[in-house]
XYZ file of C-alpha atoms in Angstrom:
731
model
C 144.349 -127.841 -86.358
C 145.240 -128.542 -89.876
C 146.795 -125.654 -91.804
C 149.859 -124.443 -93.460
C 152.978 -124.093 -91.222
C 152.891 -120.333 -91.325
C 149.305 -120.322 -90.287
C 150.032 -122.695 -87.397
C 152.874 -120.416 -86.335
C 150.505 -117.380 -86.336
C 147.897 -119.359 -84.338
C 150.466 -120.343 -81.742
C 151.791 -116.843 -81.256
C 148.210 -115.744 -80.786
C 147.663 -118.411 -78.201
C 150.776 -117.431 -76.367
C 149.386 -113.685 -76.189
C 146.176 -115.094 -74.673
C 148.230 -116.805 -71.985
C 147.086 -120.302 -73.261
C 150.652 -121.542 -73.366
C 152.253 -120.478 -70.078
C 149.187 -121.652 -68.117
C 149.652 -125.210 -69.261
C 146.003 -125.874 -69.468
C 145.980 -126.174 -73.296
C 147.628 -128.529 -75.639
C 147.416 -127.956 -79.380
C 147.453 -130.798 -82.043
C 148.465 -130.109 -85.511
C 147.554 -132.812 -88.166
C 150.458 -132.549 -90.603
C 149.508 -133.552 -94.123
C 151.637 -131.420 -96.263
C 155.172 -131.724 -95.016
C 154.843 -135.024 -93.305
C 158.256 -135.611 -91.630
C 159.735 -132.423 -92.866
C 158.841 -130.939 -89.494
C 161.364 -133.222 -87.921
C 164.267 -131.972 -90.071
C 163.832 -128.107 -89.667
C 162.238 -125.992 -87.017
C 158.695 -124.997 -87.971
C 158.675 -122.204 -85.582
C 161.465 -120.263 -87.229
C 160.860 -117.651 -89.946
C 163.812 -116.061 -91.560
C 161.622 -112.967 -92.322
C 160.665 -112.399 -88.642
C 162.539 -110.724 -85.730
C 164.489 -112.727 -83.299
C 162.180 -111.629 -80.543
C 159.128 -113.110 -82.318
C 161.005 -116.221 -83.297
C 161.892 -116.762 -79.661
C 158.161 -116.186 -78.662
C 157.218 -118.686 -81.353
C 159.653 -121.315 -80.038
C 158.163 -120.915 -76.583
C 154.575 -121.078 -78.012
C 155.423 -124.316 -79.944
C 156.132 -126.138 -76.625
C 152.358 -126.503 -76.357
C 152.057 -128.102 -79.887
C 151.907 -131.737 -80.642
C 152.117 -132.978 -84.294
C 150.326 -135.984 -85.765
C 151.881 -137.312 -88.804
C 151.581 -140.580 -90.873
C 154.179 -143.060 -89.627
C 157.200 -143.427 -92.020
C 158.027 -147.056 -92.712
C 161.433 -148.020 -91.851
C 161.963 -151.114 -94.274
C 164.466 -151.351 -97.142
C 161.648 -151.495 -99.824
C 160.365 -148.007 -98.803
C 163.918 -146.645 -98.720
C 164.508 -147.923 -102.307
C 161.206 -146.541 -103.468
C 162.193 -143.076 -102.044
C 165.519 -143.129 -103.813
C 164.043 -144.178 -107.041
C 161.372 -141.402 -106.843
C 164.059 -138.691 -106.074
C 165.989 -139.831 -109.033
C 162.916 -139.826 -111.282
C 161.991 -136.296 -110.307
C 165.461 -135.144 -111.030
C 165.804 -136.624 -114.444
C 162.220 -136.082 -115.720
C 160.790 -133.275 -113.844
C 164.064 -131.282 -113.170
C 163.401 -131.145 -109.274
C 166.138 -132.060 -106.880
C 165.238 -133.041 -103.291
C 167.089 -131.493 -100.442
C 169.729 -133.534 -98.357
C 167.411 -134.099 -95.529
C 164.200 -133.676 -97.557
C 161.930 -136.705 -97.370
C 159.326 -137.899 -99.827
C 155.820 -136.605 -99.063
C 153.220 -138.981 -97.890
C 150.870 -137.693 -100.747
C 153.256 -139.457 -103.253
C 153.254 -142.792 -101.312
C 149.451 -142.575 -100.866
C 149.107 -142.086 -104.657
C 151.158 -145.105 -105.206
C 149.086 -147.295 -102.802
C 145.908 -145.848 -104.377
C 146.844 -146.964 -107.892
C 147.449 -150.477 -106.417
C 144.066 -150.516 -104.617
C 142.411 -149.369 -107.833
C 144.186 -152.094 -109.809
C 143.124 -154.764 -107.265
C 139.416 -153.606 -107.461
C 139.422 -153.321 -111.211
C 140.873 -156.980 -111.604
C 138.186 -158.262 -109.170
C 135.373 -156.413 -111.301
C 136.844 -157.935 -114.540
C 136.787 -161.356 -112.862
C 133.237 -160.972 -111.820
C 131.902 -159.723 -115.328
C 134.226 -161.764 -117.432
C 136.807 -160.370 -119.702
C 134.698 -159.807 -122.769
C 131.676 -158.379 -121.110
C 133.887 -156.080 -118.885
C 135.547 -154.733 -121.965
C 132.150 -153.986 -123.592
C 130.196 -152.823 -120.554
C 130.846 -149.317 -119.081
C 132.689 -149.333 -115.728
C 130.253 -148.949 -112.761
C 132.091 -146.588 -110.330
C 129.838 -147.375 -107.345
C 130.482 -151.071 -107.855
C 134.226 -150.617 -108.319
C 134.354 -148.448 -105.067
C 132.426 -151.186 -103.188
C 135.115 -153.704 -104.202
C 137.760 -151.558 -102.558
C 136.059 -151.606 -99.154
C 137.042 -154.198 -96.614
C 140.251 -154.981 -98.453
C 143.785 -155.370 -97.202
C 147.012 -155.611 -99.240
C 150.761 -154.991 -99.094
C 151.533 -151.579 -100.191
C 154.770 -149.432 -100.422
C 153.944 -147.947 -97.040
C 153.218 -151.396 -95.576
C 149.988 -153.098 -94.942
C 147.154 -151.012 -96.354
C 143.708 -151.780 -94.921
C 140.342 -150.299 -95.993
C 137.521 -150.735 -93.594
C 133.897 -151.523 -94.533
C 133.208 -147.749 -94.716
C 135.817 -147.139 -97.210
C 138.311 -145.467 -94.728
C 141.910 -146.358 -94.545
C 143.281 -147.553 -91.317
C 146.852 -146.311 -91.018
C 149.637 -146.005 -88.281
C 150.535 -142.550 -86.994
C 153.483 -140.801 -85.183
C 153.165 -138.226 -82.381
C 155.920 -135.497 -82.460
C 156.873 -133.206 -79.567
C 159.221 -130.229 -79.542
C 162.490 -130.874 -77.930
C 163.342 -127.688 -75.851
C 167.129 -128.251 -76.168
C 167.334 -128.671 -79.892
C 164.317 -126.743 -80.931
C 163.225 -129.679 -83.337
C 160.216 -131.964 -83.255
C 161.001 -135.575 -82.372
C 158.909 -138.760 -82.449
C 157.988 -139.527 -78.903
C 155.065 -142.162 -79.722
C 153.633 -144.239 -82.467
C 150.034 -145.430 -82.947
C 149.648 -148.821 -84.451
C 146.274 -150.298 -85.676
C 145.465 -153.113 -83.300
C 148.448 -152.327 -81.044
C 147.618 -148.946 -79.664
C 149.743 -146.066 -78.667
C 153.458 -146.968 -77.786
C 155.961 -144.379 -76.533
C 159.541 -144.436 -77.962
C 161.905 -145.677 -75.394
C 163.721 -142.789 -73.723
C 161.373 -140.097 -75.045
C 158.806 -138.130 -73.013
C 156.417 -135.431 -73.816
C 157.479 -131.953 -72.636
C 154.268 -130.304 -71.287
C 153.904 -126.622 -71.343
C 153.649 -124.506 -68.210
C 156.187 -126.640 -66.384
C 153.726 -129.301 -65.997
C 154.887 -132.877 -65.297
C 151.809 -134.577 -66.636
C 149.086 -133.843 -69.071
C 146.523 -131.264 -68.264
C 143.018 -132.119 -67.564
C 140.450 -132.646 -70.285
C 138.752 -129.295 -69.277
C 140.545 -126.309 -67.824
C 139.810 -125.569 -64.167
C 137.676 -122.566 -64.967
C 136.296 -124.082 -68.366
C 137.001 -123.033 -71.780
C 135.058 -119.857 -71.470
C 135.701 -119.264 -67.695
C 132.113 -120.002 -66.710
C 133.185 -122.668 -64.156
C 135.017 -120.167 -61.962
C 132.974 -117.793 -59.730
C 132.757 -114.291 -61.121
C 134.874 -112.223 -58.767
C 134.334 -108.965 -60.577
C 132.314 -106.465 -58.801
C 128.977 -105.340 -60.229
C 128.396 -101.675 -61.209
C 126.588 -100.735 -58.092
C 129.391 -102.190 -56.000
C 132.056 -100.316 -58.043
C 130.063 -97.081 -57.533
C 129.675 -97.672 -53.799
C 133.380 -98.358 -53.545
C 134.182 -95.200 -55.390
C 131.845 -93.172 -53.101
C 133.320 -94.699 -50.136
C 136.957 -93.792 -51.140
C 135.714 -90.327 -51.853
C 134.124 -90.179 -48.368
C 137.319 -91.597 -46.780
C 139.463 -89.004 -48.591
C 137.109 -86.298 -47.551
C 137.295 -87.494 -43.954
C 141.107 -87.737 -44.012
C 141.204 -84.153 -45.482
C 138.803 -82.913 -42.784
C 140.994 -84.552 -40.042
C 144.183 -83.098 -41.495
C 142.530 -79.726 -41.852
C 141.084 -79.799 -38.344
C 144.523 -80.784 -36.852
C 146.152 -78.014 -38.828
C 143.496 -75.590 -37.576
C 144.085 -76.853 -34.001
C 147.762 -76.579 -34.291
C 147.500 -73.026 -35.440
C 145.117 -72.212 -32.711
C 147.495 -73.678 -30.083
C 150.336 -71.835 -31.646
C 148.576 -68.574 -31.556
C 147.162 -69.247 -28.043
C 150.817 -69.104 -26.723
C 150.122 -71.293 -23.834
C 153.843 -71.114 -22.955
C 153.745 -67.318 -22.377
C 154.548 -66.458 -18.812
C 153.249 -63.251 -16.952
C 156.264 -62.036 -15.065
C 153.924 -60.962 -12.198
C 153.046 -64.587 -11.671
C 156.773 -65.470 -11.014
C 158.054 -65.060 -7.422
C 161.855 -64.843 -7.779
C 164.073 -65.888 -5.082
C 167.633 -64.486 -5.530
C 169.824 -66.915 -3.490
C 173.244 -65.894 -2.271
C 175.895 -66.620 -4.676
C 175.784 -70.382 -4.075
C 175.946 -72.469 -7.196
C 173.648 -75.026 -8.826
C 176.920 -75.712 -10.196
C 178.150 -76.195 -13.693
C 181.723 -76.126 -13.079
C 184.071 -75.709 -16.148
C 186.915 -78.200 -16.015
C 189.885 -77.646 -18.335
C 192.208 -80.720 -18.817
C 195.550 -80.416 -17.034
C 198.302 -82.891 -16.320
C 196.696 -85.285 -13.922
C 194.265 -82.681 -12.556
C 191.713 -80.173 -13.692
C 191.512 -76.365 -13.159
C 188.056 -75.417 -12.014
C 186.820 -72.223 -13.267
C 184.189 -70.353 -11.258
C 182.804 -66.976 -12.296
C 179.634 -65.135 -12.455
C 180.670 -63.786 -15.966
C 179.759 -67.255 -17.393
C 176.146 -66.154 -17.265
C 176.574 -64.588 -20.585
C 178.482 -67.268 -22.352
C 177.249 -68.669 -25.563
C 174.824 -71.629 -24.738
C 173.379 -69.897 -21.633
C 175.698 -71.772 -19.360
C 175.500 -70.654 -15.785
C 177.548 -71.257 -12.756
C 174.603 -70.675 -10.492
C 170.946 -70.346 -11.345
C 168.091 -68.324 -10.078
C 165.037 -70.086 -8.817
C 161.550 -69.054 -8.056
C 157.895 -70.159 -7.811
C 155.427 -70.171 -10.515
C 151.831 -71.397 -9.900
C 152.971 -73.408 -6.833
C 156.001 -75.059 -8.482
C 159.502 -74.340 -7.802
C 161.108 -73.433 -11.097
C 164.625 -72.454 -12.413
C 164.662 -69.032 -13.898
C 167.152 -68.608 -16.868
C 167.707 -65.082 -18.361
C 167.740 -64.871 -22.200
C 170.367 -62.487 -23.545
C 168.619 -61.501 -26.832
C 167.807 -58.300 -28.559
C 165.363 -57.389 -31.285
C 163.603 -60.884 -30.897
C 161.132 -61.398 -33.635
C 158.262 -63.711 -32.473
C 157.879 -65.737 -35.713
C 155.597 -68.807 -36.293
C 158.617 -71.227 -36.249
C 159.696 -69.798 -32.836
C 156.119 -70.102 -31.451
C 155.928 -73.709 -32.769
C 159.069 -74.587 -31.046
C 157.882 -73.148 -27.852
C 154.732 -75.231 -28.140
C 156.955 -78.351 -28.818
C 158.882 -77.594 -25.766
C 155.808 -77.102 -23.730
C 154.461 -80.489 -24.951
C 157.524 -82.491 -24.229
C 157.193 -84.473 -20.877
C 159.504 -87.232 -19.922
C 160.854 -88.649 -16.772
C 164.348 -87.926 -17.870
C 163.928 -84.551 -19.670
C 163.636 -81.296 -17.698
C 160.120 -79.920 -18.123
C 159.742 -76.556 -19.799
C 157.143 -74.406 -18.111
C 157.192 -71.339 -20.320
C 158.944 -68.116 -21.230
C 158.675 -64.321 -20.872
C 159.963 -62.486 -23.909
C 159.344 -58.991 -22.468
C 162.364 -56.811 -22.803
C 161.380 -55.092 -19.399
C 162.396 -56.182 -16.874
C 164.337 -58.894 -18.753
C 163.393 -61.943 -20.873
C 163.687 -65.370 -19.173
C 162.534 -68.956 -19.494
C 161.212 -71.210 -16.716
C 162.189 -74.906 -16.463
C 161.946 -77.683 -13.805
C 164.253 -76.877 -10.836
C 166.793 -79.660 -9.986
C 168.453 -78.872 -6.707
C 171.043 -81.583 -6.670
C 173.081 -79.687 -9.393
C 174.562 -80.899 -12.641
C 176.281 -84.125 -13.421
C 179.540 -82.305 -13.825
C 179.191 -81.028 -10.257
C 178.536 -84.406 -8.913
C 181.526 -86.010 -10.799
C 183.797 -83.298 -9.543
C 182.577 -83.511 -5.887
C 185.067 -86.100 -4.435
C 182.975 -86.458 -1.374
C 180.293 -88.200 -3.336
C 181.129 -91.866 -3.866
C 179.805 -93.394 -7.046
C 179.925 -97.290 -7.595
C 179.396 -98.903 -10.949
C 175.639 -99.489 -10.334
C 175.211 -95.761 -9.688
C 177.373 -94.792 -12.684
C 175.526 -97.083 -15.223
C 172.261 -95.782 -13.749
C 173.269 -92.279 -14.613
C 174.162 -93.368 -18.170
C 170.816 -95.177 -18.430
C 168.934 -92.010 -17.422
C 170.745 -90.053 -20.185
C 170.101 -92.561 -22.780
C 166.394 -93.000 -21.953
C 165.975 -89.141 -22.076
C 167.912 -88.761 -25.349
C 166.096 -91.717 -27.095
C 162.636 -89.955 -26.366
C 164.186 -86.611 -27.518
C 165.248 -88.003 -30.764
C 161.793 -89.384 -31.373
C 160.120 -86.092 -30.974
C 159.860 -83.174 -33.440
C 163.001 -81.559 -31.904
C 164.993 -84.605 -33.373
C 168.271 -83.648 -31.611
C 169.836 -81.851 -28.641
C 172.826 -80.117 -30.191
C 174.542 -79.215 -26.886
C 174.717 -82.509 -24.891
C 177.209 -82.415 -22.087
C 177.566 -83.252 -18.446
C 176.712 -79.712 -17.510
C 173.425 -79.930 -19.223
C 172.512 -83.140 -17.282
C 170.992 -82.142 -13.919
C 169.868 -84.236 -11.066
C 166.534 -83.674 -9.187
C 165.780 -84.181 -5.537
C 165.050 -87.826 -6.124
C 168.459 -88.272 -7.608
C 167.004 -88.878 -11.023
C 169.183 -87.509 -13.850
C 167.380 -85.303 -16.422
C 168.714 -83.756 -19.694
C 168.157 -79.904 -20.017
C 169.095 -77.118 -22.375
C 167.654 -78.625 -25.563
C 165.499 -76.930 -28.092
C 164.981 -73.118 -28.374
C 168.224 -72.813 -30.591
C 166.956 -69.430 -32.001
C 167.319 -68.084 -28.532
C 170.853 -69.332 -28.066
C 173.743 -67.365 -29.618
C 176.126 -69.199 -31.728
C 179.750 -68.132 -31.832
C 182.055 -69.022 -34.759
C 185.781 -69.352 -34.435
C 186.479 -65.858 -35.868
C 184.423 -64.231 -33.214
C 186.189 -66.276 -30.494
C 189.656 -65.101 -31.674
C 188.586 -61.512 -32.067
C 189.275 -59.099 -29.310
C 186.744 -56.663 -30.623
C 184.020 -59.379 -30.208
C 184.578 -59.726 -26.519
C 184.877 -55.949 -26.224
C 181.445 -55.505 -27.838
C 179.968 -58.398 -25.602
C 180.989 -56.579 -22.478
C 180.688 -53.104 -23.724
C 184.392 -52.277 -23.306
C 184.639 -53.385 -19.658
C 187.000 -56.059 -20.165
C 190.767 -56.457 -20.284
C 193.118 -58.716 -22.385
C 193.402 -61.296 -19.648
C 189.744 -61.666 -19.336
C 189.453 -61.940 -23.166
C 191.982 -64.897 -23.086
C 190.049 -66.359 -20.138
C 186.724 -66.186 -22.160
C 188.257 -67.589 -25.263
C 189.408 -70.695 -23.170
C 185.935 -71.148 -21.804
C 184.353 -71.186 -25.288
C 186.865 -73.909 -26.408
C 185.982 -75.856 -23.298
C 182.258 -75.836 -24.340
C 183.379 -77.572 -27.618
C 185.109 -80.475 -25.988
C 181.703 -82.393 -26.300
C 181.176 -81.483 -30.003
C 181.456 -84.234 -32.885
C 184.332 -83.881 -35.356
C 181.973 -83.613 -38.369
C 180.192 -80.613 -36.691
C 183.452 -78.890 -35.808
C 184.437 -79.099 -39.392
C 181.113 -77.800 -40.833
C 181.234 -73.990 -41.184
C 177.439 -73.992 -41.343
C 176.792 -76.253 -38.446
C 173.182 -76.112 -37.553
C 172.392 -75.032 -33.888
C 170.448 -78.154 -33.383
C 173.317 -80.395 -34.306
C 172.597 -83.966 -35.383
C 171.482 -87.129 -33.737
C 174.776 -88.872 -34.427
C 176.534 -85.790 -32.924
C 174.524 -86.378 -29.793
C 175.802 -89.868 -29.612
C 179.362 -88.651 -29.821
C 178.770 -86.206 -26.974
C 177.305 -89.131 -24.888
C 180.545 -90.910 -25.416
C 182.580 -88.060 -23.924
C 180.042 -87.988 -21.024
C 180.669 -91.720 -20.400
C 184.385 -90.998 -20.227
C 183.765 -88.290 -17.589
C 181.491 -90.709 -15.575
C 184.050 -93.479 -15.720
C 187.268 -91.418 -14.973
C 185.640 -88.529 -12.930
C 188.619 -86.427 -14.259
C 186.607 -83.908 -16.434
C 185.928 -83.935 -20.259
C 188.586 -85.147 -22.549
C 190.829 -86.620 -19.816
C 194.249 -87.441 -21.577
C 196.119 -88.953 -18.377
C 199.634 -87.628 -18.161
C 199.469 -85.852 -21.547
C 198.870 -81.984 -21.100
C 196.962 -80.090 -23.894
C 194.826 -76.980 -23.889
C 191.184 -77.109 -24.907
C 192.051 -75.212 -28.111
C 194.634 -77.812 -29.027
C 192.255 -80.546 -28.348
C 189.518 -79.158 -30.588
C 192.047 -78.741 -33.309
C 193.217 -82.278 -33.158
C 189.704 -83.641 -32.993
C 188.669 -81.433 -35.961
C 191.643 -82.445 -38.012
C 190.675 -86.182 -37.841
C 193.000 -89.040 -37.967
C 195.442 -87.385 -40.416
C 198.979 -88.845 -39.899
C 197.811 -90.921 -36.813
C 196.392 -94.402 -37.136
C 193.352 -93.457 -35.142
C 191.403 -90.256 -34.354
C 192.331 -88.250 -31.235
C 190.138 -89.238 -28.324
C 190.304 -89.233 -24.476
C 192.392 -91.837 -22.667
C 190.549 -95.141 -22.183
C 190.969 -96.749 -18.740
C 191.630 -100.546 -19.583
C 190.980 -101.512 -15.985
C 187.366 -100.191 -15.930
C 184.209 -101.928 -16.947
C 184.956 -103.541 -20.474
C 181.303 -103.345 -21.719
C 181.156 -99.654 -20.796
C 184.483 -99.000 -22.599
C 183.087 -100.701 -25.668
C 179.957 -98.547 -25.673
C 182.141 -95.477 -25.276
C 184.477 -96.331 -28.073
C 181.529 -96.989 -30.426
C 179.823 -93.617 -29.526
C 182.861 -91.463 -30.410
C 183.722 -93.361 -33.642
C 185.059 -90.991 -36.406
C 182.375 -91.949 -38.973
C 178.846 -91.037 -37.889
C 177.389 -94.047 -39.551
C 179.525 -96.294 -37.332
C 177.945 -94.744 -34.098
C 174.937 -96.501 -32.638
C 171.646 -94.735 -32.042
C 170.084 -94.090 -28.516
C 167.519 -96.819 -28.977
C 170.149 -99.407 -29.424
C 172.294 -97.919 -26.625
C 169.159 -98.178 -24.321
C 168.955 -101.990 -25.018
C 172.672 -102.431 -24.541
C 172.787 -100.556 -21.203
C 169.673 -102.149 -19.999
C 171.276 -105.609 -20.466
C 174.459 -104.437 -18.637
C 172.439 -102.936 -15.744
C 169.762 -105.839 -15.712
C 170.907 -107.010 -12.316
C 170.347 -103.541 -10.749
C 167.688 -102.130 -12.806
C 164.266 -103.297 -11.499
C 161.097 -102.903 -13.177
C 159.476 -101.172 -10.184
C 160.014 -97.394 -10.239
C 159.761 -97.159 -6.474
C 162.494 -99.767 -6.099
C 164.823 -97.848 -8.482
C 164.179 -94.650 -6.538
C 164.726 -96.318 -3.072
C 167.905 -97.951 -4.335
C 169.274 -94.498 -5.500
C 168.180 -92.709 -2.313
C 169.976 -95.413 -0.246
C 173.172 -94.952 -2.067
C 172.762 -91.126 -1.657
C 172.144 -91.638 2.062
C 175.258 -93.866 2.519
C 177.228 -91.127 0.845
C 175.874 -88.504 3.148
C 176.528 -90.759 6.270
C 180.227 -91.124 5.290
C 180.425 -87.417 4.590
C 178.820 -86.630 8.026
C 181.199 -88.882 9.895
C 184.130 -87.195 8.140
C 182.973 -83.751 8.952
C 182.379 -84.768 12.606
C 185.730 -85.957 13.124
C 187.125 -82.818 11.467
C 184.993 -80.832 13.931
C 186.198 -82.520 17.062
C 189.850 -82.123 15.960
C 189.380 -78.370 15.411
C 187.605 -78.048 18.709
C 190.595 -79.778 20.608
C 192.927 -77.374 18.841
C 190.934 -74.368 19.846
C 190.744 -75.530 23.617
C 194.577 -76.043 23.646
C 195.071 -72.541 22.205
C 192.670 -71.078 24.754
C 194.436 -72.833 27.643
C 197.577 -71.277 26.447
C 196.184 -67.788 26.199
C 194.173 -67.752 29.462
C 194.410 -69.269 32.822
C 192.880 -72.759 32.946
C 190.122 -71.972 35.377
C 189.057 -68.951 33.239
C 189.400 -71.008 30.044
C 187.304 -73.907 31.534
C 184.476 -71.606 32.534
C 184.520 -69.982 28.935
C 184.389 -73.432 27.343
C 181.311 -74.353 29.478
C 179.644 -71.143 28.507
C 179.792 -69.406 31.802
C 180.657 -65.840 32.559
C 183.965 -65.189 34.117
C 183.919 -63.098 37.372
C 187.112 -61.248 38.247
C 188.978 -62.508 41.467
C 190.819 -60.626 44.140
C 193.877 -62.031 45.827
C 195.703 -60.740 48.976
C 199.218 -61.445 47.751
C 200.703 -61.577 44.197
C 204.154 -61.712 42.812
C 204.858 -60.119 39.544
C 208.164 -60.757 37.797
C 209.284 -58.576 34.819
C 212.032 -59.631 32.581
C 213.694 -57.680 29.826
C 216.309 -58.348 27.288
C 219.119 -55.971 27.747
C 220.271 -54.206 24.698
C 217.614 -55.720 22.469
C 217.497 -52.639 20.373
C 221.245 -52.684 19.455
C 221.085 -56.496 19.000
C 218.217 -56.211 16.496
C 219.961 -53.421 14.632
C 223.111 -55.500 14.099
C 221.257 -58.712 13.246
C 219.115 -59.943 10.309
C 215.490 -60.498 10.756
C 215.843 -64.222 10.809
C 218.429 -63.988 13.524
C 216.172 -61.897 15.830
C 213.427 -64.479 15.214
C 215.676 -67.351 16.011
C 216.849 -65.532 19.252
C 213.335 -64.821 20.527
C 212.236 -68.337 19.643
C 214.952 -70.020 21.551
C 214.640 -67.641 24.538
C 210.860 -68.171 24.708
C 211.090 -71.953 24.238
C 213.462 -72.089 27.171
C 211.438 -69.827 29.325
C 208.186 -71.969 28.625
C 209.929 -75.185 29.648
C 210.840 -73.700 33.042
C 207.447 -72.119 33.871
C 205.581 -75.285 32.915
C 206.772 -76.666 36.195
C 205.097 -74.004 38.356
C 201.495 -72.800 38.753
C 202.017 -69.476 37.090
C 200.572 -67.529 34.191
C 202.682 -65.574 31.707
C 201.765 -62.509 29.724
C 203.842 -61.386 26.892
C 204.099 -57.598 26.410
C 205.454 -56.524 23.127
C 208.287 -58.090 21.422
C 210.892 -57.565 24.135
C 209.168 -57.500 27.549
C 208.079 -60.674 29.383
C 206.017 -60.319 32.510
C 205.340 -63.143 35.008
C 202.523 -62.597 37.322
C 202.326 -64.839 40.433
C 199.381 -64.595 42.682
C 199.396 -66.398 46.222
C 195.932 -67.588 47.044
C 194.952 -69.326 50.363
C 196.303 -72.790 49.335
C 197.654 -72.420 45.906
C 199.308 -70.088 43.535
C 197.927 -68.680 40.147
């Protein structure tokens, strides 16, 4: 390029917009003939009339520009010529050079051109002679030919004109220093000596290149060397049509799935015909969800049929029956004016679709008000986890305890991954054990069918009066309030504080409940065991809801430091005050699997047999204990029978034989009486009378034990001794 500085600046800005600078594939050369070395004294990219943003872009664009200028001589003669020229222009032409402004190369070129013309003119005069040269017109062509092929010493150094009339000069190559923003000489070209770089200087290539770009860009100057990756028109049309078809397919699938979902919801496959259920009403034996209230070192067990109507559908015993060949648990629903909305039907469908080894299966529900609404779930005959923990006859080692925890975690991890998202009422009474001793989580979902009770209702006497239609006294109301607070012992503190707590709870709230269940499994002392500290369930709930407060840590159950350390760590993390600090069930499943890796086999049958073996060992120990109790009671009964009846008669009765009356020829009967017993009793206290009779009978028994006799006590004051003489003995 060869143009004015302003034009060069605009060209470089345009090149930057076309990505010809940052790509590093292009280098621009500017032949500087106007300002010569002026470009080295002030930045050519800067324009005071432009914005700072465009000046910065221009500076970046000039990194791809190299300038070629005539080399400036460095001898003393040239310096003196420049000073004289500046002084001449100041005095005669009223122009003052700037402090750093240098003399233009045009001026030095004019000076050398005059010298060259003078040398050619002298040679022409010498060839023609002085007289002829003065009379004859000057031949310009001849004079120009005399300039060719000439060398002489000019002000800019050696001036050489080749045979074609072109001047052979020395040039300098200038590059932009990115630090100073000025152009600096990085190399010089000498005639006959070639290109020589200035020591300590190097070209700064654009695009972060370390060396010069190739002579031709990778894709060519017009991009023709690179394959055309653009799609033809027909391909673009095909692609658009394909995308439309895919979108229509996706929309069709979504629509079909929505239609199928609505069809399944409306089909109500969960609906149960009450005539298909064969109900078995057991005697008031319990499946067992005992309610334990924390006491000093013990727990008070509450057992009442009234708990059937407590909030949360908690039941002490449960009806079971048969439905389509399966043994099911029948749970009554205490609801009135139930509206079968789409959301409720959708929740029924989701409950029906959930199937997992550690979640109780939902078979269906009957919402008919007559005879009574109920739901059917999988029947687990071993009772709840709370019953097992409270049954001291069942021995649980650490392997068994961790297996129970692992079952809960696996069930809850799957439940959290379903559309139900959370349980909302996880507690030990809602963890049941089936006949294979596999723990399963129950009472999840269907929150619209479970009544919620706020604190105002709990404290209201009228509330419980309305619940039981007036057939309840003040003591029973207090009793029911306590039971409801017991139900809240597993509830997370953030849910206790929330006046609009959703019935489904939260996933982090379920993790907190699991922490309380771990404490139950470890201590086997009921929920929220506090050791020697005694607090009512209502006080516990208040302390948990209030948070740390003045205490350094939130109120939690007592941690047994001597128990399994890894289990304690999990328990403490689960009941952390901040929900974000609690782990999720997916992480808990991994942690507990690592703890139980020695006992947890990958074979389902091995796990089942291991649990059944543990259960069988517990049963054997229980049978042995009960057998010893039986023999002890039998011995006591025989001793009592021998005291009441003659030994021969008692022996026959023990062997199960009938006793035949015997006749004896001679018998002796001795009657004894306490003389004045009536008056003695009137003058004595009851304890004195008892002591008198006890001492008298004890003395009498010690005597008759030495003889083959049988005594009969008649009333409180008459003692008869019957002595029968047989053939060889006395009876």
